[in-house]
XYZ file of C-alpha atoms in Angstrom:
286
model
C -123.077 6.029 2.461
C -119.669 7.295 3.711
C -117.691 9.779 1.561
C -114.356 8.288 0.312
C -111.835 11.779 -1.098
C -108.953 10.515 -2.723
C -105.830 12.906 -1.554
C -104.068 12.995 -4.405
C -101.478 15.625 -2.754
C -99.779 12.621 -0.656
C -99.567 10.527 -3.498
C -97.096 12.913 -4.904
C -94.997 13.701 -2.105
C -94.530 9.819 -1.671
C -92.882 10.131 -5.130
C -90.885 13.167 -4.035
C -89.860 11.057 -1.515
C -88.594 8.307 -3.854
C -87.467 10.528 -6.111
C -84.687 12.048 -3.327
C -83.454 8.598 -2.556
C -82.818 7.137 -5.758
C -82.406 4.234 -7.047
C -79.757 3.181 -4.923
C -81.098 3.653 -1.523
C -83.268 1.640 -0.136
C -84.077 3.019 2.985
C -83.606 5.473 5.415
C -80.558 3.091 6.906
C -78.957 2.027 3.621
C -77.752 -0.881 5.227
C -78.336 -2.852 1.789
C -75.616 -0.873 -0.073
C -72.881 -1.298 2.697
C -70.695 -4.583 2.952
C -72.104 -6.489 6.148
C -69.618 -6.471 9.494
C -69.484 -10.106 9.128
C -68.158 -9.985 5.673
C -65.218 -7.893 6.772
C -64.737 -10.253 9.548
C -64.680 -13.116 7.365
C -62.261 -11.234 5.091
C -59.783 -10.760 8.133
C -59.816 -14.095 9.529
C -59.222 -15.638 5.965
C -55.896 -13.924 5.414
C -54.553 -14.580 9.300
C -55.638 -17.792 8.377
C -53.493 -17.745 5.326
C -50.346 -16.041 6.694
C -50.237 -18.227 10.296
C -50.668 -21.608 7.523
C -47.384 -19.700 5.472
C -45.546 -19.471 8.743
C -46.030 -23.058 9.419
C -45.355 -23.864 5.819
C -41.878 -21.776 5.782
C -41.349 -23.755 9.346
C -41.756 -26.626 8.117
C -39.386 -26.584 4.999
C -37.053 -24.902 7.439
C -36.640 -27.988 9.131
C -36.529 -30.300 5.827
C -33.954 -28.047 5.027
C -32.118 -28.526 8.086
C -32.065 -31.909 7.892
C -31.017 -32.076 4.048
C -28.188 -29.588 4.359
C -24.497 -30.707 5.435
C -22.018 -28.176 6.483
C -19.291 -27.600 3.037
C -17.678 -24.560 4.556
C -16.648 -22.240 7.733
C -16.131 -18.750 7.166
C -14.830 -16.467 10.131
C -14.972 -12.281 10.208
C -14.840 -9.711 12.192
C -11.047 -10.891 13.164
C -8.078 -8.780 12.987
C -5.497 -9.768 15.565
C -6.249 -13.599 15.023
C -5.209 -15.303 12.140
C -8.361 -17.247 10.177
C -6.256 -20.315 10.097
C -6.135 -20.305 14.285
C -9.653 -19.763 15.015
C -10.898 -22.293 12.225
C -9.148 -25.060 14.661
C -12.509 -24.079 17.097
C -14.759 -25.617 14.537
C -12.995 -28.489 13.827
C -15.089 -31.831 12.667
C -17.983 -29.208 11.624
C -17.762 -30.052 7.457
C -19.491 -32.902 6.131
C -21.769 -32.467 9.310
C -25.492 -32.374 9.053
C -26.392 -28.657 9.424
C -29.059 -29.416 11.928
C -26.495 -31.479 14.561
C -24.675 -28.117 14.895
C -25.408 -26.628 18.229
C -24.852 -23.015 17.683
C -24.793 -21.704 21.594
C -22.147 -24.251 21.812
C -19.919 -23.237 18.919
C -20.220 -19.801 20.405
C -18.770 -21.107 23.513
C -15.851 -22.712 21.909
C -14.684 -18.903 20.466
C -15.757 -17.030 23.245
C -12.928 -19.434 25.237
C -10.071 -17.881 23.307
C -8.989 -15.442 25.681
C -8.550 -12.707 22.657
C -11.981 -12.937 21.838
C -15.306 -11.234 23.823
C -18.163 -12.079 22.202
C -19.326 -13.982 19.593
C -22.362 -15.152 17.164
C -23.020 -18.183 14.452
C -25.059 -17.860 11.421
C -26.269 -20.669 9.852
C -26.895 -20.024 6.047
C -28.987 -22.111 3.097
C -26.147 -22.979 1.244
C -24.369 -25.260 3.897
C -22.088 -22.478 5.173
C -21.793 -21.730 9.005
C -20.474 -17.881 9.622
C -19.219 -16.818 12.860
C -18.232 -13.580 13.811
C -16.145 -12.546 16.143
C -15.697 -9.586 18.350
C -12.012 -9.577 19.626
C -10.644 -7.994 22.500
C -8.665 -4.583 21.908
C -4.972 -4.291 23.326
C -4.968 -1.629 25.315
C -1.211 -1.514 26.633
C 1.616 -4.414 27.202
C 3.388 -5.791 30.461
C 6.482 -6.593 30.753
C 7.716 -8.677 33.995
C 9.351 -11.993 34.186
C 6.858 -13.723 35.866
C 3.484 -12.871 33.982
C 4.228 -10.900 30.650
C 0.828 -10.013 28.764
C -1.525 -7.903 27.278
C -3.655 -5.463 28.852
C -7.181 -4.756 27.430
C -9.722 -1.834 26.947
C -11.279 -3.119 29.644
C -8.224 -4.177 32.124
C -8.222 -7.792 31.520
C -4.757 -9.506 31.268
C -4.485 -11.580 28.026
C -1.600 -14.174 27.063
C 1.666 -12.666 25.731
C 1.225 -12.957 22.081
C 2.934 -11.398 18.964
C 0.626 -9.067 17.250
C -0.062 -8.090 13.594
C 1.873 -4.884 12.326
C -1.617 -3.648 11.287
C -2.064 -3.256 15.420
C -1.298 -0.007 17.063
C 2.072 0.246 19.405
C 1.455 -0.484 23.090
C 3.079 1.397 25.968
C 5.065 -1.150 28.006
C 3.835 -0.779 31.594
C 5.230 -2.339 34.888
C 4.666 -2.585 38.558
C 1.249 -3.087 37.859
C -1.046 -4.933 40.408
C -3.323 -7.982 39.076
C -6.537 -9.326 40.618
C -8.164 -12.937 40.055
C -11.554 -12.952 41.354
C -12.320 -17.202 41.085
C -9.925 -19.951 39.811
C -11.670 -19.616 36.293
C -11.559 -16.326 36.203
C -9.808 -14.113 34.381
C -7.070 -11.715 35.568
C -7.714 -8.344 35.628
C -5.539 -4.712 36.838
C -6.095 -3.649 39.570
C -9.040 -1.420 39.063
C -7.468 2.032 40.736
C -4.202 1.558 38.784
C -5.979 0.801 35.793
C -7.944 3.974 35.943
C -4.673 5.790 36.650
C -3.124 3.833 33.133
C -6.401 5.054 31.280
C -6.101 9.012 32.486
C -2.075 8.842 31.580
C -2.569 7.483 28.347
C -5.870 9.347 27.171
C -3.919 12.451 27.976
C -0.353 10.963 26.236
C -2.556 10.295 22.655
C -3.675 14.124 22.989
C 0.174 15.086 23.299
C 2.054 16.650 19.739
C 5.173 15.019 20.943
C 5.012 13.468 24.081
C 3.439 10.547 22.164
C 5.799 10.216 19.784
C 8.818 9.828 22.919
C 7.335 7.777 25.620
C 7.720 4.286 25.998
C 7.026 2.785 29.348
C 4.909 3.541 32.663
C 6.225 2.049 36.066
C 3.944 1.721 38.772
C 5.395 2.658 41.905
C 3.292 2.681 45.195
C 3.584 6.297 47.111
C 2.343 8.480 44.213
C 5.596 8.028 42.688
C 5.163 6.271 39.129
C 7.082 7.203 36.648
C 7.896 7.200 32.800
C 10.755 7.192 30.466
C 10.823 8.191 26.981
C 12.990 6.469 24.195
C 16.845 6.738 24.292
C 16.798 7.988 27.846
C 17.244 6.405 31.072
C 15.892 9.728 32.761
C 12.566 9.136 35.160
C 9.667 11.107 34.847
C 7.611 11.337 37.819
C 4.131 11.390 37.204
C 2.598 9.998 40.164
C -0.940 8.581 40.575
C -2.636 11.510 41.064
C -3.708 12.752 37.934
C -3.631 16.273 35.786
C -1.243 14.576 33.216
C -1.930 16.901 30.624
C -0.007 19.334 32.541
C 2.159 16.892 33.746
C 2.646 15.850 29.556
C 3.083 19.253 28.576
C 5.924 20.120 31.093
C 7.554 17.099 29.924
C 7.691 18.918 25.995
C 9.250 21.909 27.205
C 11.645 20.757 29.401
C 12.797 17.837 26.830
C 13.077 20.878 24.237
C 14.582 23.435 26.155
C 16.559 21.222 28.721
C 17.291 17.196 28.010
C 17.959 18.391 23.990
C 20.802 20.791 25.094
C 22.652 19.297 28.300
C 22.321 15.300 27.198
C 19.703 12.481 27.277
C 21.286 11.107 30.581
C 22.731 14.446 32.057
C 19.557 13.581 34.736
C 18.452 10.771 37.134
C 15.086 11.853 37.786
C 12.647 14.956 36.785
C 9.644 15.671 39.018
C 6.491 16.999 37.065
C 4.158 16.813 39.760
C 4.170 20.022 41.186
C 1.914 22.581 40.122
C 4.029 24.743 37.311
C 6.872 23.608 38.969
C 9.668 21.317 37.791
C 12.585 19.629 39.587
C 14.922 17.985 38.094
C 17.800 16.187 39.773
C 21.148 15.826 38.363
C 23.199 11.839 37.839
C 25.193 11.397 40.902
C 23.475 14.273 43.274
C-alpha cells in the first residue's frame, strides 16, 4: 500500500501567496480591476457622437434662423473719411429683407467699388443687423492739374478729387506727376519711380522741425530738376530726383533762417540744394 505524506509546508505558502495579493487582486495580470479598452472606446465614441449630433443641431437652427430673421438695420465702421450717410446708399433695399437672401461676397463687392475704400467684410448678426466694415484708403498727398485733380494714396493709386474731413491730415500739393492705367478698369496709379521719389521727400519732410511746417507743394520736373516751394514764397527749391533729402531739408532750414528771413521771401528765383554741402542760390532777374 503506497505511502500518501501530506506537505503541509505548501499549504501555507499558498496562503502567503494569497495573503500578498489581497483581496483585490485577482491574479497575477489584474486585468479584473482595470476598466476594459473597449469601455474607453465606447466612452470616446459616445461623446464624438454627441458633439458631431450638437454641430448638426446648432447647423440646423442656424438655418431656421436664417430663414426667420429679416434685416431691421445697417450699421457701417471702420470709416473716417466717408460719411455713414454715403456708404449706407451701397446697401440700399437690404431692410425688411430676409437675412438669408443677403449675399454677403456681393455686398462686399458693392463697397469695395467706392474708389476710397480697399477692403471690406459683412457680418451678419442674430438680431437682424448686417455690419460691414470698412477699410478705407489713406490720402497720401493731393494733385493739382486742370485736367485730372485727385488724391494720391499710401499706395500710389489716384482717387477722385474729393473734399476731406478736417479730422484728415494736410496733404502736400504735388504736380508734374506721371500716371499709369494698366487695363480700361483699372485704376490709375503714379508712376512707380516718381512715386518712390514722393515717398523718400516726404518721409524725410515729416522728420523736419520746420521744414514741415513751410512746405507746400512738390513739382515734378523731368532732368533731376523737381522742385518745392514753401508758403508765402514764390522761390524754387531744387530738390531733384535723386534722393538724400534730409540733407537736402536741412539746408533748406538754414538758409530760410539765415538768408530768405533777412533779404525777402522773393529776393530769389531759384535755390539749388542738390549739391553736396553746397548751396546756390540765384538772384530775381540774374
Amino acid at each position: 500500500m503506497p505511502d500518501f505524506v501530506f506537505d503541509d509546508q505548501g499549504v501555507e505558502q499558498q496562503d502567503s501567496n494569497d495573503r500578498a495579493q489581497g483581496p483585490g487582486d485577482s491574479g497575477p495580470s489584474g486585468d479584473e480591476g482595470r476598466p476594459s479598452a473597449l469601455h474607453r472606446w465606447g466612452v470616446v465614441v459616445f461623446v464624438v457622437v454627441l458633439l458631431a449630433g450638437g454641430l448638426a443641431g446648432l447647423g440646423v437652427y442656424a438655418q431656421h434662423w436664417k430663414r426667420g430673421v429679416w434685416v431691421r438695420e445697417v450699421i457701417i465702421s471702420g470709416n473716417t473719411l466717408l460719411q455713414d450717410s454715403e456708404l449706407l446708399g451701397f446697401a440700399g433695399g437690404l431692410v425688411d429683407r430676409n437675412m438669408e437672401s443677403v449675399d454677403s461676397a456681393a455686398l462686399e463687392r458693392r463697397f469695395i467699388a467706392h474708389p476710397y475704400i480697399r477692403a471690406a467684410s459683412v457680418g451678419k448678426e442674430m438680431n437682424g443687423i448686417i455690419r460691414v466694415q470698412v477699410d478705407e484708403r489713406r490720402p497720401f498727398a493731393r494733385i493739382v492739374s486742370e485736367w485730372m485733380p485727385g488724391i494720391i494714396d499710401t499706395e500710389g493709386y489716384v482717387l477722385p478729387w474729393r473734399e476731406l474731413p478736417a479730422t484728415a491730415p494736410p496733404l502736400i500739393d504735388v504736380s508734374g506727376v506721371r500716371v499709369r492705367k494698366s487695363g480700361a478698369k483699372a485704376p490709375v496709379k503714379v508712376d512707380p519711380e516718381e512715386f518712390a521719389v514722393l515717398q523718400s521727400f516726404l518721409d524725410a519732410l515729416y522728420g523736419t522741425e520746420y521744414a514741415r511746417l513751410m512746405v507746400r507743394k512738390i513739382t515734378f520736373i523731368d532732368g533731376n530738376k523737381t522742385y518745392f516751394t514753401a508758403s508765402g514764397s514764390p522761390i524754387r527749391f531744387l530738390v531733384g530726383n535723386d534722393g538724400n533729402y534730409k540733407e537736402k531739408l536741412k539746408k533748406f532750414e538754414i538758409f530760410w533762417q539765415k538768408v530768405v528771413a533777412r533779404k525777402g521771401f522773393d529776393a530769389y528765383d531759384s535755390v539749388d540744394l542738390r549739391f553736396h554741402e553746397r548751396v546756390f542760390a540765384r538772384e530775381q532777374n540774374e
